[in-house]
PDB file of C-alpha atoms and ligand atoms in Angstrom:
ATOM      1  CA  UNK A   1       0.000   0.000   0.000  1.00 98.00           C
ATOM      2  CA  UNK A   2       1.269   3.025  -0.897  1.00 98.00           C
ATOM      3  CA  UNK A   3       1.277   6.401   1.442  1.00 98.00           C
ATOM      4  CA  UNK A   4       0.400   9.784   0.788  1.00 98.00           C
ATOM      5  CA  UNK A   5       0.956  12.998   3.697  1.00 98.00           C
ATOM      6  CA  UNK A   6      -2.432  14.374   3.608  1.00 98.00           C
ATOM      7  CA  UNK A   7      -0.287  17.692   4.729  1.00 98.00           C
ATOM      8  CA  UNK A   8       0.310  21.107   3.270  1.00 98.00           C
ATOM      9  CA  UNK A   9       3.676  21.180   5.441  1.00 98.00           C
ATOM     10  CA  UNK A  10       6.774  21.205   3.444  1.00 97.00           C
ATOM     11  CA  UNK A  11       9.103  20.485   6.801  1.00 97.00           C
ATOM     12  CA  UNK A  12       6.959  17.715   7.470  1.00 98.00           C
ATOM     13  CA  UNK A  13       6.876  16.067   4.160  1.00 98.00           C
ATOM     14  CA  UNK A  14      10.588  16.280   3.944  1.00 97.00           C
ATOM     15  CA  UNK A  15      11.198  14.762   6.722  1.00 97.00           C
ATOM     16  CA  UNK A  16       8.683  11.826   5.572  1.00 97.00           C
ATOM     17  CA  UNK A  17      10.179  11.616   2.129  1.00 96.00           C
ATOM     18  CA  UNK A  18      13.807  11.658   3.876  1.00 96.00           C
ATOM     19  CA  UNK A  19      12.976   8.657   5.650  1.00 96.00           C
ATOM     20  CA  UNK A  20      11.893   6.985   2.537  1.00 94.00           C
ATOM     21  CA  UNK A  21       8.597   6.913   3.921  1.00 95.00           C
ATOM     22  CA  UNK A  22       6.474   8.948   1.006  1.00 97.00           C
ATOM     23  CA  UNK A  23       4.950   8.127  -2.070  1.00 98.00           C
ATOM     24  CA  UNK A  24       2.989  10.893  -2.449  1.00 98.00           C
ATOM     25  CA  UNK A  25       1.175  13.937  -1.066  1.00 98.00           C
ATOM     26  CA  UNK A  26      -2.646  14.930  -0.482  1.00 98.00           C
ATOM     27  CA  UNK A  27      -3.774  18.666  -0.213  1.00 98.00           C
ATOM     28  CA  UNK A  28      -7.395  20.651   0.199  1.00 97.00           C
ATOM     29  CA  UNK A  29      -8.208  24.057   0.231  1.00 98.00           C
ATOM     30  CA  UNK A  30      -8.135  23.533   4.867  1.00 98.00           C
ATOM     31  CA  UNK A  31      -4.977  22.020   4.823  1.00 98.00           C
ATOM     32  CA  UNK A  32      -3.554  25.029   2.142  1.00 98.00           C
ATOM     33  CA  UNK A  33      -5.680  27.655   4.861  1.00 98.00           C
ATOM     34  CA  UNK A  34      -3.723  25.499   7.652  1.00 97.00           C
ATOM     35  CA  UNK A  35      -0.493  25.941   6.305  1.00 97.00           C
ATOM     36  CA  UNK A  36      -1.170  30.432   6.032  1.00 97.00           C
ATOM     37  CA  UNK A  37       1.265  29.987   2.026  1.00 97.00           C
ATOM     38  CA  UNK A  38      -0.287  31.122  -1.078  1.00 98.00           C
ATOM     39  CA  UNK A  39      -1.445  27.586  -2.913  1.00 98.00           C
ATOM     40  CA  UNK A  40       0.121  27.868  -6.183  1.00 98.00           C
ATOM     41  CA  UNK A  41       3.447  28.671  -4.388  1.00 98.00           C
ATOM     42  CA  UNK A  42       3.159  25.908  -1.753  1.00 98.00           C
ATOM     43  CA  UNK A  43       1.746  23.369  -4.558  1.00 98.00           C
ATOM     44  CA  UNK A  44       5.143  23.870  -6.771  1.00 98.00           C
ATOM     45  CA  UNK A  45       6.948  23.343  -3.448  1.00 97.00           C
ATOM     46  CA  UNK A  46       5.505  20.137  -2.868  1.00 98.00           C
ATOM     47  CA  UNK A  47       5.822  19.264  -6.574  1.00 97.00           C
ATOM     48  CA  UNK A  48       9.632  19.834  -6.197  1.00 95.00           C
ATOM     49  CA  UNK A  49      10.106  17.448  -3.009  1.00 94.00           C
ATOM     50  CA  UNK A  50       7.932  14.726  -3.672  1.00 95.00           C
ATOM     51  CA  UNK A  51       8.230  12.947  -7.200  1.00 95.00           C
ATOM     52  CA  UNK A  52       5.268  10.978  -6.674  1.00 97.00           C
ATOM     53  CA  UNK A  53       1.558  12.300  -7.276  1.00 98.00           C
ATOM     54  CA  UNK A  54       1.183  15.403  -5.495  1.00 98.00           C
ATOM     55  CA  UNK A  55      -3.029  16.578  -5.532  1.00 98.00           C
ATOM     56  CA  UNK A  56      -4.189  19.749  -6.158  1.00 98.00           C
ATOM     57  CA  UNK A  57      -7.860  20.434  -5.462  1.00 98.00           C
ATOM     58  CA  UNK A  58      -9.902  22.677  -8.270  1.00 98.00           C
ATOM     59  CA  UNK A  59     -12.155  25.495  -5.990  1.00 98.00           C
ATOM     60  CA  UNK A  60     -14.580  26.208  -8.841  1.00 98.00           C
ATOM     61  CA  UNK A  61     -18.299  24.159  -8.928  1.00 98.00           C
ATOM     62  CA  UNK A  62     -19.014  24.058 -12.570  1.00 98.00           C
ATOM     63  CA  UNK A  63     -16.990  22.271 -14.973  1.00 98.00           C
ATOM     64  CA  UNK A  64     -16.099  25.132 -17.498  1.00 98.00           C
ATOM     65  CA  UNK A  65     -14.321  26.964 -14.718  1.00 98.00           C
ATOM     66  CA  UNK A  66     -13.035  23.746 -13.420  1.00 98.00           C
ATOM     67  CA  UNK A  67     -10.696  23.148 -16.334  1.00 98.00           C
ATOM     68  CA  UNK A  68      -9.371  26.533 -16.410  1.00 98.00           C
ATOM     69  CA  UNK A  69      -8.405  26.029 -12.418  1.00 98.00           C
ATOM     70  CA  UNK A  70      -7.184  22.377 -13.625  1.00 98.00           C
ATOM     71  CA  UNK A  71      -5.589  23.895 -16.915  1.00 98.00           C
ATOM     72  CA  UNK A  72      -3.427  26.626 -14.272  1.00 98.00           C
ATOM     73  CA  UNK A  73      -2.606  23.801 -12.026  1.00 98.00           C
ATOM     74  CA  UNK A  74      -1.488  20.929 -13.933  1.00 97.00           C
ATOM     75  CA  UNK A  75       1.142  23.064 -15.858  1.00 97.00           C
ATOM     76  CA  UNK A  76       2.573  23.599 -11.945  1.00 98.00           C
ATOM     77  CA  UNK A  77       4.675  20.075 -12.985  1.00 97.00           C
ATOM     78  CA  UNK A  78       3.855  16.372 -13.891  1.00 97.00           C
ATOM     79  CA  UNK A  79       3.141  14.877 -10.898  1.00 98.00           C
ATOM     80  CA  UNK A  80       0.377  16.455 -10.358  1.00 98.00           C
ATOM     81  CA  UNK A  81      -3.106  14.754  -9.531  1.00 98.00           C
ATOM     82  CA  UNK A  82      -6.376  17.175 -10.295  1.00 98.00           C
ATOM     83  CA  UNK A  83      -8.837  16.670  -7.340  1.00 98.00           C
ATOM     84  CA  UNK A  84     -12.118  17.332  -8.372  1.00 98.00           C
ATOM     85  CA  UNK A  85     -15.525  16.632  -6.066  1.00 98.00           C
ATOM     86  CA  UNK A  86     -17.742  13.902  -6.602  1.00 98.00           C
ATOM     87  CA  UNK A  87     -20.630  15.673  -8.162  1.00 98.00           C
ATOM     88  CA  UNK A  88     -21.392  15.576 -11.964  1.00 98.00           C
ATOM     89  CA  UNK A  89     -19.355  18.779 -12.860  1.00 98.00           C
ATOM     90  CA  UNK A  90     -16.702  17.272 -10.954  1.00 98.00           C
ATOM     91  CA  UNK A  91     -16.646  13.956 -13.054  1.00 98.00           C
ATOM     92  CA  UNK A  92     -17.482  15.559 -16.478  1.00 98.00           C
ATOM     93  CA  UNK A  93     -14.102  16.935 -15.449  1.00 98.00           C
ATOM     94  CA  UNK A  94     -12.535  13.913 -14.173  1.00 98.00           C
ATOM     95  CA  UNK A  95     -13.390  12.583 -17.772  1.00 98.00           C
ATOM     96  CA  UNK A  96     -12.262  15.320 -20.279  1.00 98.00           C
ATOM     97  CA  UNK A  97      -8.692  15.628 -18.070  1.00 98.00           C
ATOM     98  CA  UNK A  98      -8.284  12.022 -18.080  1.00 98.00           C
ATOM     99  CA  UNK A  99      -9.053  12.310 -21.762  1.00 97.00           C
ATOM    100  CA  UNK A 100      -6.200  14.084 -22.153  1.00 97.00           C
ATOM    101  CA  UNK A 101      -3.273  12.135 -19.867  1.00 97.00           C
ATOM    102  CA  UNK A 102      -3.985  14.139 -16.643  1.00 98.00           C
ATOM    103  CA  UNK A 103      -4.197  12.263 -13.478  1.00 98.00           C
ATOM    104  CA  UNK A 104      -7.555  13.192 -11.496  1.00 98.00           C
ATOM    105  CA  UNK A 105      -8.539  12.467  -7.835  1.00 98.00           C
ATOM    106  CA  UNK A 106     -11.946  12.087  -7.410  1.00 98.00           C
ATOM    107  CA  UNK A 107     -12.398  13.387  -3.595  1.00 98.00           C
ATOM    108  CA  UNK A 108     -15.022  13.606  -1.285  1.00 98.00           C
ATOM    109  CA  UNK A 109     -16.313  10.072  -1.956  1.00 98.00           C
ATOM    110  CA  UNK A 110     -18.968   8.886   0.872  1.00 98.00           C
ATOM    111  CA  UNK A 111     -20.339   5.411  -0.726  1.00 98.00           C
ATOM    112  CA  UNK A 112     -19.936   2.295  -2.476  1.00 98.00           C
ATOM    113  CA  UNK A 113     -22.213   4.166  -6.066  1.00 98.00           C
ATOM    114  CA  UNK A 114     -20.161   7.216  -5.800  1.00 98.00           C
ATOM    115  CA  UNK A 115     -16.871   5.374  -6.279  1.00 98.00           C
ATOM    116  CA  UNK A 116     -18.465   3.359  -8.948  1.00 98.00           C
ATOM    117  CA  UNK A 117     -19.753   6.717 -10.671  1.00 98.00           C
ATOM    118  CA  UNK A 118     -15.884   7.684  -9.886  1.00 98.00           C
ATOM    119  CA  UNK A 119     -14.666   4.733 -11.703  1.00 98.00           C
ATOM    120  CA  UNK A 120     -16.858   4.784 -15.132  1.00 98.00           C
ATOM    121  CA  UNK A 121     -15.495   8.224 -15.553  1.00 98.00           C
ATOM    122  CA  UNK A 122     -11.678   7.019 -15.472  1.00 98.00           C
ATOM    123  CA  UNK A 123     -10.803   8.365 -12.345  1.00 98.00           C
ATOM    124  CA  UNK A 124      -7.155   7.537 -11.547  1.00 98.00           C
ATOM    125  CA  UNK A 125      -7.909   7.839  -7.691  1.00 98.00           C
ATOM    126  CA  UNK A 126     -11.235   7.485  -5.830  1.00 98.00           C
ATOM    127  CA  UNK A 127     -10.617   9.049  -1.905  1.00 98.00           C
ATOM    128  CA  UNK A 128     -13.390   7.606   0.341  1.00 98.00           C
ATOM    129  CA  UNK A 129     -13.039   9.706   3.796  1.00 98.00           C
ATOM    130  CA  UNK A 130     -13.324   6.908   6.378  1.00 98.00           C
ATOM    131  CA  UNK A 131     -13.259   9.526   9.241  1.00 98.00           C
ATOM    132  CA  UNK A 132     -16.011  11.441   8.542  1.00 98.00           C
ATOM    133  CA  UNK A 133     -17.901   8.430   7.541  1.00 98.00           C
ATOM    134  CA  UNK A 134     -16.759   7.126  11.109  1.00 98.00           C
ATOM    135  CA  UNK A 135     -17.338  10.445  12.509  1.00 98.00           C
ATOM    136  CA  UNK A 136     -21.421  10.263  12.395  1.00 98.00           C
ATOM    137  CA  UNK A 137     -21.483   6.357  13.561  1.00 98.00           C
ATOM    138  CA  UNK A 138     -21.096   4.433  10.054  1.00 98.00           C
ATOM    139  CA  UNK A 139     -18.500   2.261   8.789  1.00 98.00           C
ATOM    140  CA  UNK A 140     -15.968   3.869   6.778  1.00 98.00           C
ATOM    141  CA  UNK A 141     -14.176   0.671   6.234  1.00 98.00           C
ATOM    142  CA  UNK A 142     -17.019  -1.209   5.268  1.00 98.00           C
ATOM    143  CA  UNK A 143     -16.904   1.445   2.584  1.00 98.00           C
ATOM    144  CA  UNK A 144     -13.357   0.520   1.803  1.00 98.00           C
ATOM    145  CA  UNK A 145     -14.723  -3.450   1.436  1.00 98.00           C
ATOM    146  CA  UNK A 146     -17.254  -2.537  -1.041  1.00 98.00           C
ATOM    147  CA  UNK A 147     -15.145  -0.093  -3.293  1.00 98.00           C
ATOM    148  CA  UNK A 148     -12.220  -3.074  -3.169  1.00 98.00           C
ATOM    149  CA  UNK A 149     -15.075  -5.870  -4.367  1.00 98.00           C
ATOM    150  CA  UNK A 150     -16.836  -3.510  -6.926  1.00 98.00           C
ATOM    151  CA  UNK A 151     -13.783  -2.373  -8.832  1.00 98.00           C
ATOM    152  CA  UNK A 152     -11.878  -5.604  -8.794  1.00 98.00           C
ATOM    153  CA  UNK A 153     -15.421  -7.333 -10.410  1.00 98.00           C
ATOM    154  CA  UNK A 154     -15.060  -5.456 -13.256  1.00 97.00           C
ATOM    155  CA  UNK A 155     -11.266  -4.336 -13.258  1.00 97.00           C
ATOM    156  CA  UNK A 156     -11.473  -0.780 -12.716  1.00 98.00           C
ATOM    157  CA  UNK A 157      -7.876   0.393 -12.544  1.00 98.00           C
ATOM    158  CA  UNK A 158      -8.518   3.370 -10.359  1.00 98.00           C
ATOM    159  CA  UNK A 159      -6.903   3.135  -6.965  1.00 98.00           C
ATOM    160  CA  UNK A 160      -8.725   3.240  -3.495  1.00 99.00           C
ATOM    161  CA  UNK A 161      -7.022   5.881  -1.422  1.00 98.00           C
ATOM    162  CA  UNK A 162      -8.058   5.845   2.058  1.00 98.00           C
ATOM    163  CA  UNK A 163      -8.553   9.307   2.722  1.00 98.00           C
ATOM    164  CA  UNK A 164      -9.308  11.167   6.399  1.00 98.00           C
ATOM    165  CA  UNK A 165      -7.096   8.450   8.204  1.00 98.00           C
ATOM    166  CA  UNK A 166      -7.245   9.087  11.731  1.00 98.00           C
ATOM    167  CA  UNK A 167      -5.380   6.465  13.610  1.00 98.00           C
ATOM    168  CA  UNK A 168      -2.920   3.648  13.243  1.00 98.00           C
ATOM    169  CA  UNK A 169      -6.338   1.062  13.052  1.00 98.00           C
ATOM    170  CA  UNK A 170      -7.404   2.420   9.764  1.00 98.00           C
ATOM    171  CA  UNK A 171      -3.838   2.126   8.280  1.00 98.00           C
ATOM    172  CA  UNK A 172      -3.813  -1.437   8.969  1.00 98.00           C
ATOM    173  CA  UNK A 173      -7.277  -2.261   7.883  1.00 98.00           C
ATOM    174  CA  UNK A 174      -7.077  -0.562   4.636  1.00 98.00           C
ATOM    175  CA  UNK A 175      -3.941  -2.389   4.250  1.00 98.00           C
ATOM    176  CA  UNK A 176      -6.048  -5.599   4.856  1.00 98.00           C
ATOM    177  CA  UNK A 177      -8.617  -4.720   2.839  1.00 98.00           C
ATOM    178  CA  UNK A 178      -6.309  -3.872  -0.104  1.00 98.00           C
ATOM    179  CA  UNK A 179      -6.609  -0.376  -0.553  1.00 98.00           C
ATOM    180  CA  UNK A 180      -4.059   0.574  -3.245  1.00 98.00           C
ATOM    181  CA  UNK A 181      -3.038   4.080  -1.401  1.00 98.00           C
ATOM    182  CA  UNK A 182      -3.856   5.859   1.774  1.00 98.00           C
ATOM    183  CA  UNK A 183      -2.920   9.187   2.911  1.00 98.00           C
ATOM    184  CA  UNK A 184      -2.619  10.156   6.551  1.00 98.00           C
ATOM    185  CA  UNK A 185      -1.788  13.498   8.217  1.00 98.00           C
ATOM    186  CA  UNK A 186       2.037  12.862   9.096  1.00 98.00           C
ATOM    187  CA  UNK A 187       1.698  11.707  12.632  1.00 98.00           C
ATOM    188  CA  UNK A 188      -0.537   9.367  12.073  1.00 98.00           C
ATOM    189  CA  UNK A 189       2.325   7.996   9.768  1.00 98.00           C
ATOM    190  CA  UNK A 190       5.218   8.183  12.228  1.00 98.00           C
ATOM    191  CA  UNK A 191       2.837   6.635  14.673  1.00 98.00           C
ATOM    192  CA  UNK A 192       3.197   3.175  13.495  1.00 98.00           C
ATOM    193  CA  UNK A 193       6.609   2.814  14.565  1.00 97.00           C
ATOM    194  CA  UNK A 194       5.265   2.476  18.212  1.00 97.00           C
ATOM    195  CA  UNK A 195       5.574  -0.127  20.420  1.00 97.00           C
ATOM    196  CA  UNK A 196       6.591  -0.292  23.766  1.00 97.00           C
ATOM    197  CA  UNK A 197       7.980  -3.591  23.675  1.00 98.00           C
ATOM    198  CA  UNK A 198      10.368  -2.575  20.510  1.00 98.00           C
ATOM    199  CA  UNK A 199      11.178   0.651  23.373  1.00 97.00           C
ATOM    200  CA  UNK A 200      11.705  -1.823  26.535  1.00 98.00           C
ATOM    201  CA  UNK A 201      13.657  -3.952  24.157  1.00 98.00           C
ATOM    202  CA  UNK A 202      15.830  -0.927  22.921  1.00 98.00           C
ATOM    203  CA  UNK A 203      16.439   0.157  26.453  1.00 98.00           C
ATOM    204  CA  UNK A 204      17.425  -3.350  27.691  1.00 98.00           C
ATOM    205  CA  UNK A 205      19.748  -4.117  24.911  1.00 98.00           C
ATOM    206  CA  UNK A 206      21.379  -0.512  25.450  1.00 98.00           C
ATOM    207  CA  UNK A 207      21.662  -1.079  28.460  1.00 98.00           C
ATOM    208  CA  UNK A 208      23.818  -4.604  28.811  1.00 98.00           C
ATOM    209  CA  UNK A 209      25.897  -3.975  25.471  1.00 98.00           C
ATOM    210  CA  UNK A 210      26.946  -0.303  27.724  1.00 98.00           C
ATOM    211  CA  UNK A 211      28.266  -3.046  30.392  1.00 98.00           C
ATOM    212  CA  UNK A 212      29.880  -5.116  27.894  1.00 98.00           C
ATOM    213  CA  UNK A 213      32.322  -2.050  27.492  1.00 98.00           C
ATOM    214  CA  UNK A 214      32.716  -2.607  24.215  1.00 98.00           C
ATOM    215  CA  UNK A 215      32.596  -0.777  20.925  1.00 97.00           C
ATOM    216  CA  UNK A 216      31.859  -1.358  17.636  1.00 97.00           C
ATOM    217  CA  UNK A 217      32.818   1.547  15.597  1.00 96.00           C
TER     218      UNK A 217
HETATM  219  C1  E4P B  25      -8.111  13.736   1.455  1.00 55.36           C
HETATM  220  O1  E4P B  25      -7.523  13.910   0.415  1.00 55.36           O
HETATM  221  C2  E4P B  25      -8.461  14.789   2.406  1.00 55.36           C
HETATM  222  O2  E4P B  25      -7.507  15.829   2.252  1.00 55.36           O
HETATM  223  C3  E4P B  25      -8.374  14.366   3.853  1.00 55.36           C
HETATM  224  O3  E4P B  25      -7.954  13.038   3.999  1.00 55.36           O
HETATM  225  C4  E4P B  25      -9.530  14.755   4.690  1.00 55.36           C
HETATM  226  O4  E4P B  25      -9.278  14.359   6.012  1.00 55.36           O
HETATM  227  P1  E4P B  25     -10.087  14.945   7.256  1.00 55.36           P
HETATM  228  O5  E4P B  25     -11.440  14.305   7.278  1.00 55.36           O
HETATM  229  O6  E4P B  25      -9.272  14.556   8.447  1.00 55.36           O
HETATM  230  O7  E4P B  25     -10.182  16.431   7.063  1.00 55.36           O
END
């Protein structure tokens, strides 16, 4: 499974990307108002660290003025992804920029018909937010399950990325479930490197090799 930083940070993707953690890069118009940097700026930033699909997220609601904010942002550099939302603008965009070579994200994805909607219109990445769905008392990876059955019965090549990943859990069960891609806000990422047995281990083995006195380098 591959992971995104759903982060408009540039320290904190480096550091990600340093540790040869990051395959790519998620942004929205919160996470650009989080990070206080002008997008375009910011976006070509991100572009430059990351060589791996880097989304941009159109603002406009009809399609027209969709593919001039697509047209503006996809000269930015090659890697990167067009979100659009999942409403029928959104996808009559999807379509004509896939038309044309351009990678699209189809965001904001809440069930099973959406993604399938996603996926007739060539969608190189569907983003179902298991969060939210979480958030009012549904199953977002139930969501994840359905997506995974419906575009493997009829080999849809658009990838499931697991989008408004909250905790370690949902990392490991859209890992189980398949899910080609998720994207997590970075310490959610460094997060699964915890374990306090791998610490209490750490310390113990520190601790007699100090009283062996030795050294190895
Ligand atoms: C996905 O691309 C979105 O940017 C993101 O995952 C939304 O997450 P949130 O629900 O935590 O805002």
């Amino acid at each position: 499974m591959k992971f995104f930083a759903d982060t408009a940070e540039i320290a904190d993707i480096r550091e990600l990307a340093d540790a040869g953690l990051l395959d790519g890069v998620t942004t929205n118009p919160s996470l650009i108002k989080k990070s206080g940097r002008d997008f375009i700026e910011v976006v070509t930033e991100i572009a430059g660290v990351v060589s791996g699909p880097v989304s941009a997220e159109v603002v406009a609601t009809e399609h027209k003025a969709m593919m001039k904010e697509a047209e503006k942002l996809r000269k930015i550099a090659t890697n990167i992804v067009i979100k659009v939302p999942l409403t029928p603008d959104g996808l009559k965009t999807c379509k004509a920029l896939t038309g044309e070579g351009t990678m699209v994200n189809v965001t904001l994805c809440f069930s099973a018909n959406q993604a399938l909607l996603a996926g007739k219109a060539g969608a190189s990445f569907i983003s179902p937010f298991v969060g939210r769905l979480d958030d009012i008392g549904q199953s977002g990876m139930e969501l994840i399950s359905d997506i995974r059955q419906i575009y493997d019965n009829y080999d849809f090549p658009t990838e499931i990325l697991v989008a408004s990943v909250r905790n370690p859990i949902h990392v490991l069960d859209a890992a189980k479930l398949g899910a080609d891609v998720m994207t997590a806000p970075p310490a959610v990422i460094w997060s699964l490197f915890k374990h306090p047995l791998t610490d209490a281990g750490l310390e113990s083995f520190l601790k007699d090799w100090a009283a062996t006195g030795q050294k190895i380098a």
